[in-house]
Amino acid sequence: RLCRMNLRDGTVSNLLDDPEGSVRDPVVHCDGRKILFAYRKGGTEHYHLYEINIDGSSLRQLTFGPYDDVEPIYLSDDGIMFVSTRCRRWVNCWITQVATLHRCDANGWNIRALSSNIEHDNTPWVLPDGRILYMRWEYVDRSQVHFHHLWTTNPDGTGQMIYFGNLHGGVAMLDAKPIPGTKKVVASFSPGHG
């Protein structure tokens, strides 16, 4: 649940009073004034992007439609990058939809695809140099399980390239984030699909 704590009296209130709903992937804007997250209302099938002020005011839905929009991040130009099933593809070896990189304006308008991977792109994050670091799953002419490595792209989807891995299988590299003040990143390494 996305909750707000009153620092004066310690009470907690739910920002989204929906016991059947689900919140995921919250990220705080660099100005510290708002939070972007994915939310699926109870009784519905799809996640959409929402934004709310840090004080719990001005909740607004940014994306709509029969798609899952998840793992959002704020970009330096005030745009939003996220992972979405809008590509309308299915994983080649299972009954699940593929989600790839998309972006939109700060108000949720102007949604466009940034990647055209056959399988998933996940967990984008902004690097200090402005590029986007993400996990890309691929298995064309490869093992279907063992290639989930780190790639980068520019915020407009150009310049996609390998960041780390991709030569040897066996490890899924998840939720990679830069370590402030260094040229290093930290990621969760997991066998198989993670």
Short mmCIF file of C-alpha atoms in Angstrom, two decimals:
data_model
loop_
_atom_site.label_atom_id
_atom_site.label_comp_id
_atom_site.label_asym_id
_atom_site.label_seq_id
_atom_site.Cartn_x
_atom_site.Cartn_y
_atom_site.Cartn_z
CA ARG A 1 0.00 0.00 0.00
CA LEU A 2 1.01 3.58 -0.60
CA CYS A 3 0.58 5.28 2.75
CA ARG A 4 1.17 8.68 4.31
CA MET A 5 2.38 9.11 7.86
CA ASN A 6 1.45 12.19 9.83
CA LEU A 7 4.68 13.16 11.61
CA ARG A 8 2.79 15.14 14.27
CA ASP A 9 0.66 12.33 15.64
CA GLY A 10 2.12 9.20 13.99
CA THR A 11 -1.13 8.18 12.30
CA VAL A 12 -0.99 6.42 8.93
CA SER A 13 -3.61 6.87 6.22
CA ASN A 14 -3.98 5.04 2.93
CA LEU A 15 -3.63 7.17 -0.15
CA LEU A 16 -5.43 4.56 -2.23
CA ASP A 17 -8.21 3.02 -0.14
CA ASP A 18 -8.59 -0.15 -2.20
CA PRO A 19 -7.98 -3.41 -0.29
CA GLU A 20 -8.01 -5.43 -3.52
CA GLY A 21 -5.70 -3.06 -5.45
CA SER A 22 -1.95 -3.31 -5.83
CA VAL A 23 0.77 -0.64 -5.87
CA ARG A 24 4.23 -1.31 -7.27
CA ASP A 25 7.41 0.44 -8.39
CA PRO A 26 7.19 3.77 -6.50
CA VAL A 27 9.87 6.33 -7.38
CA VAL A 28 10.32 9.81 -5.91
CA HIS A 29 10.94 12.75 -8.25
CA CYS A 30 14.35 14.42 -7.83
CA ASP A 31 12.64 17.54 -6.42
CA GLY A 32 11.18 15.39 -3.63
CA ARG A 33 7.65 16.72 -4.21
CA LYS A 34 5.91 13.86 -6.04
CA ILE A 35 5.86 10.09 -6.40
CA LEU A 36 5.34 8.10 -9.59
CA PHE A 37 4.09 4.51 -9.34
CA ALA A 38 2.17 1.70 -11.04
CA TYR A 39 -1.24 0.81 -9.64
CA ARG A 40 -3.83 -1.84 -10.45
CA LYS A 41 -7.29 -1.10 -9.09
CA GLY A 42 -9.04 -3.98 -7.36
CA GLY A 43 -11.18 -6.00 -9.76
CA THR A 44 -9.23 -4.85 -12.84
CA GLU A 45 -6.57 -6.61 -14.89
CA HIS A 46 -4.04 -3.91 -15.76
CA TYR A 47 -1.51 -1.66 -14.06
CA HIS A 48 -1.41 2.00 -15.06
CA LEU A 49 0.91 4.84 -14.09
CA TYR A 50 -0.18 7.26 -11.38
CA GLU A 51 1.42 10.26 -9.75
CA ILE A 52 0.74 11.84 -6.38
CA ASN A 53 2.21 14.73 -4.43
CA ILE A 54 4.39 13.70 -1.51
CA ASP A 55 1.76 15.09 0.91
CA GLY A 56 -0.91 12.77 -0.55
CA SER A 57 -2.70 15.41 -2.61
CA SER A 58 -3.40 15.55 -6.35
CA LEU A 59 -3.54 11.84 -7.17
CA ARG A 60 -3.83 11.48 -10.94
CA GLN A 61 -3.84 8.62 -13.42
CA LEU A 62 -1.36 9.12 -16.27
CA THR A 63 -1.85 6.07 -18.53
CA PHE A 64 -4.92 4.15 -19.63
CA GLY A 65 -5.90 1.20 -21.80
CA PRO A 66 -5.75 -2.59 -21.92
CA TYR A 67 -2.02 -2.69 -21.12
CA ASP A 68 0.24 -3.09 -18.12
CA ASP A 69 2.37 0.01 -17.59
CA VAL A 70 4.94 -0.62 -14.83
CA GLU A 71 8.46 0.22 -13.59
CA PRO A 72 8.29 3.99 -14.27
CA ILE A 73 11.17 6.42 -13.84
CA TYR A 74 11.43 10.18 -14.16
CA LEU A 75 13.72 11.45 -16.90
CA SER A 76 15.82 14.63 -16.69
CA ASP A 77 13.64 16.33 -19.35
CA ASP A 78 10.54 15.73 -17.15
CA GLY A 79 9.42 12.87 -19.37
CA ILE A 80 8.65 9.44 -17.98
CA MET A 81 10.11 6.12 -19.11
CA PHE A 82 8.32 2.90 -18.23
CA VAL A 83 7.90 -0.72 -19.24
CA SER A 84 4.66 -1.62 -21.03
CA THR A 85 2.85 -4.47 -22.74
CA ARG A 86 1.72 -2.01 -25.45
CA CYS A 87 4.01 -3.85 -27.90
CA ARG A 88 1.31 -6.56 -28.09
CA ARG A 89 3.68 -9.52 -28.17
CA TRP A 90 3.82 -12.74 -26.20
CA VAL A 91 6.87 -14.50 -24.79
CA ASN A 92 7.87 -17.20 -27.26
CA CYS A 93 8.01 -19.97 -24.67
CA TRP A 94 5.19 -19.12 -22.25
CA ILE A 95 1.76 -17.56 -21.86
CA THR A 96 2.79 -14.08 -20.72
CA GLN A 97 2.89 -10.74 -22.47
CA VAL A 98 6.16 -9.09 -23.42
CA ALA A 99 6.84 -5.66 -21.92
CA THR A 100 9.30 -3.24 -23.54
CA LEU A 101 10.56 0.30 -22.95
CA HIS A 102 8.16 3.19 -23.59
CA ARG A 103 8.09 6.85 -22.69
CA CYS A 104 5.54 9.61 -22.34
CA ASP A 105 5.34 13.27 -21.43
CA ALA A 106 5.01 14.26 -17.77
CA ASN A 107 1.21 14.38 -18.14
CA GLY A 108 1.04 10.85 -19.62
CA TRP A 109 0.47 12.04 -23.19
CA ASN A 110 2.54 11.25 -26.26
CA ILE A 111 3.23 7.59 -25.41
CA ARG A 112 5.74 5.99 -27.76
CA ALA A 113 7.74 2.77 -27.88
CA LEU A 114 11.51 3.05 -27.39
CA SER A 115 12.54 -0.57 -27.84
CA SER A 116 11.38 -3.40 -30.03
CA ASN A 117 12.88 -6.34 -28.21
CA ILE A 118 11.24 -9.71 -28.88
CA GLU A 119 11.34 -10.47 -25.13
CA HIS A 120 11.20 -8.32 -21.99
CA ASP A 121 13.06 -5.13 -21.15
CA ASN A 122 12.84 -4.41 -17.42
CA THR A 123 13.79 -2.12 -14.55
CA PRO A 124 15.05 1.01 -16.35
CA TRP A 125 17.08 3.51 -14.33
CA VAL A 126 18.91 6.73 -15.20
CA LEU A 127 22.70 6.66 -15.11
CA PRO A 128 24.67 9.80 -14.10
CA ASP A 129 25.57 10.43 -17.78
CA GLY A 130 21.86 10.50 -18.75
CA ARG A 131 21.72 7.09 -20.43
CA ILE A 132 19.16 4.56 -19.26
CA LEU A 133 20.37 1.28 -17.75
CA TYR A 134 17.97 -1.66 -18.04
CA MET A 135 17.78 -5.44 -18.05
CA ARG A 136 17.14 -7.00 -21.45
CA TRP A 137 16.04 -10.60 -21.89
CA GLU A 138 16.89 -12.20 -25.18
CA TYR A 139 17.07 -15.70 -26.49
CA VAL A 140 17.02 -15.67 -30.25
CA ASP A 141 19.42 -18.51 -31.08
CA ARG A 142 20.24 -18.80 -27.35
CA SER A 143 19.03 -20.46 -24.18
CA GLN A 144 15.57 -19.21 -23.25
CA VAL A 145 16.57 -18.87 -19.58
CA HIS A 146 20.15 -17.64 -19.35
CA PHE A 147 20.45 -14.23 -21.01
CA HIS A 148 19.04 -11.40 -18.88
CA HIS A 149 21.83 -8.85 -18.97
CA LEU A 150 22.37 -5.12 -18.64
CA TRP A 151 21.94 -2.79 -21.60
CA THR A 152 21.80 0.98 -22.03
CA THR A 153 19.85 3.32 -24.25
CA ASN A 154 19.46 7.05 -24.61
CA PRO A 155 16.21 8.53 -23.20
CA ASP A 156 14.84 8.76 -26.76
CA GLY A 157 15.49 5.05 -27.48
CA THR A 158 18.57 5.57 -29.67
CA GLY A 159 21.99 4.05 -29.03
CA GLN A 160 20.89 0.76 -27.49
CA MET A 161 23.95 -1.28 -26.55
CA ILE A 162 25.30 -3.86 -24.14
CA TYR A 163 26.43 -2.48 -20.79
CA PHE A 164 27.49 -5.69 -19.04
CA GLY A 165 27.07 -9.41 -19.65
CA ASN A 166 25.50 -10.89 -22.76
CA LEU A 167 28.50 -13.06 -23.65
CA HIS A 168 27.98 -15.80 -21.08
CA GLY A 169 24.63 -17.03 -19.83
CA GLY A 170 23.50 -18.17 -16.43
CA VAL A 171 22.75 -14.96 -14.52
CA ALA A 172 19.75 -12.63 -14.54
CA MET A 173 20.85 -9.09 -13.64
CA LEU A 174 17.92 -7.33 -12.00
CA ASP A 175 17.15 -3.82 -10.73
CA ALA A 176 20.54 -2.33 -11.56
CA LYS A 177 21.20 1.13 -10.10
CA PRO A 178 24.26 3.41 -10.21
CA ILE A 179 26.28 3.85 -7.01
CA PRO A 180 26.50 7.63 -6.37
CA GLY A 181 29.98 9.12 -6.69
CA THR A 182 31.36 6.12 -8.60
CA LYS A 183 31.28 4.61 -12.07
CA LYS A 184 29.88 1.38 -10.63
CA VAL A 185 26.39 -0.09 -10.56
CA VAL A 186 24.81 -2.53 -8.15
CA ALA A 187 22.39 -5.24 -9.31
CA SER A 188 20.74 -8.35 -7.96
CA PHE A 189 22.16 -11.43 -9.68
CA SER A 190 19.90 -14.44 -9.86
CA PRO A 191 19.92 -17.77 -11.67
CA GLY A 192 17.39 -18.49 -14.39
CA HIS A 193 14.66 -15.88 -14.82
CA GLY A 194 15.25 -14.42 -11.37
#
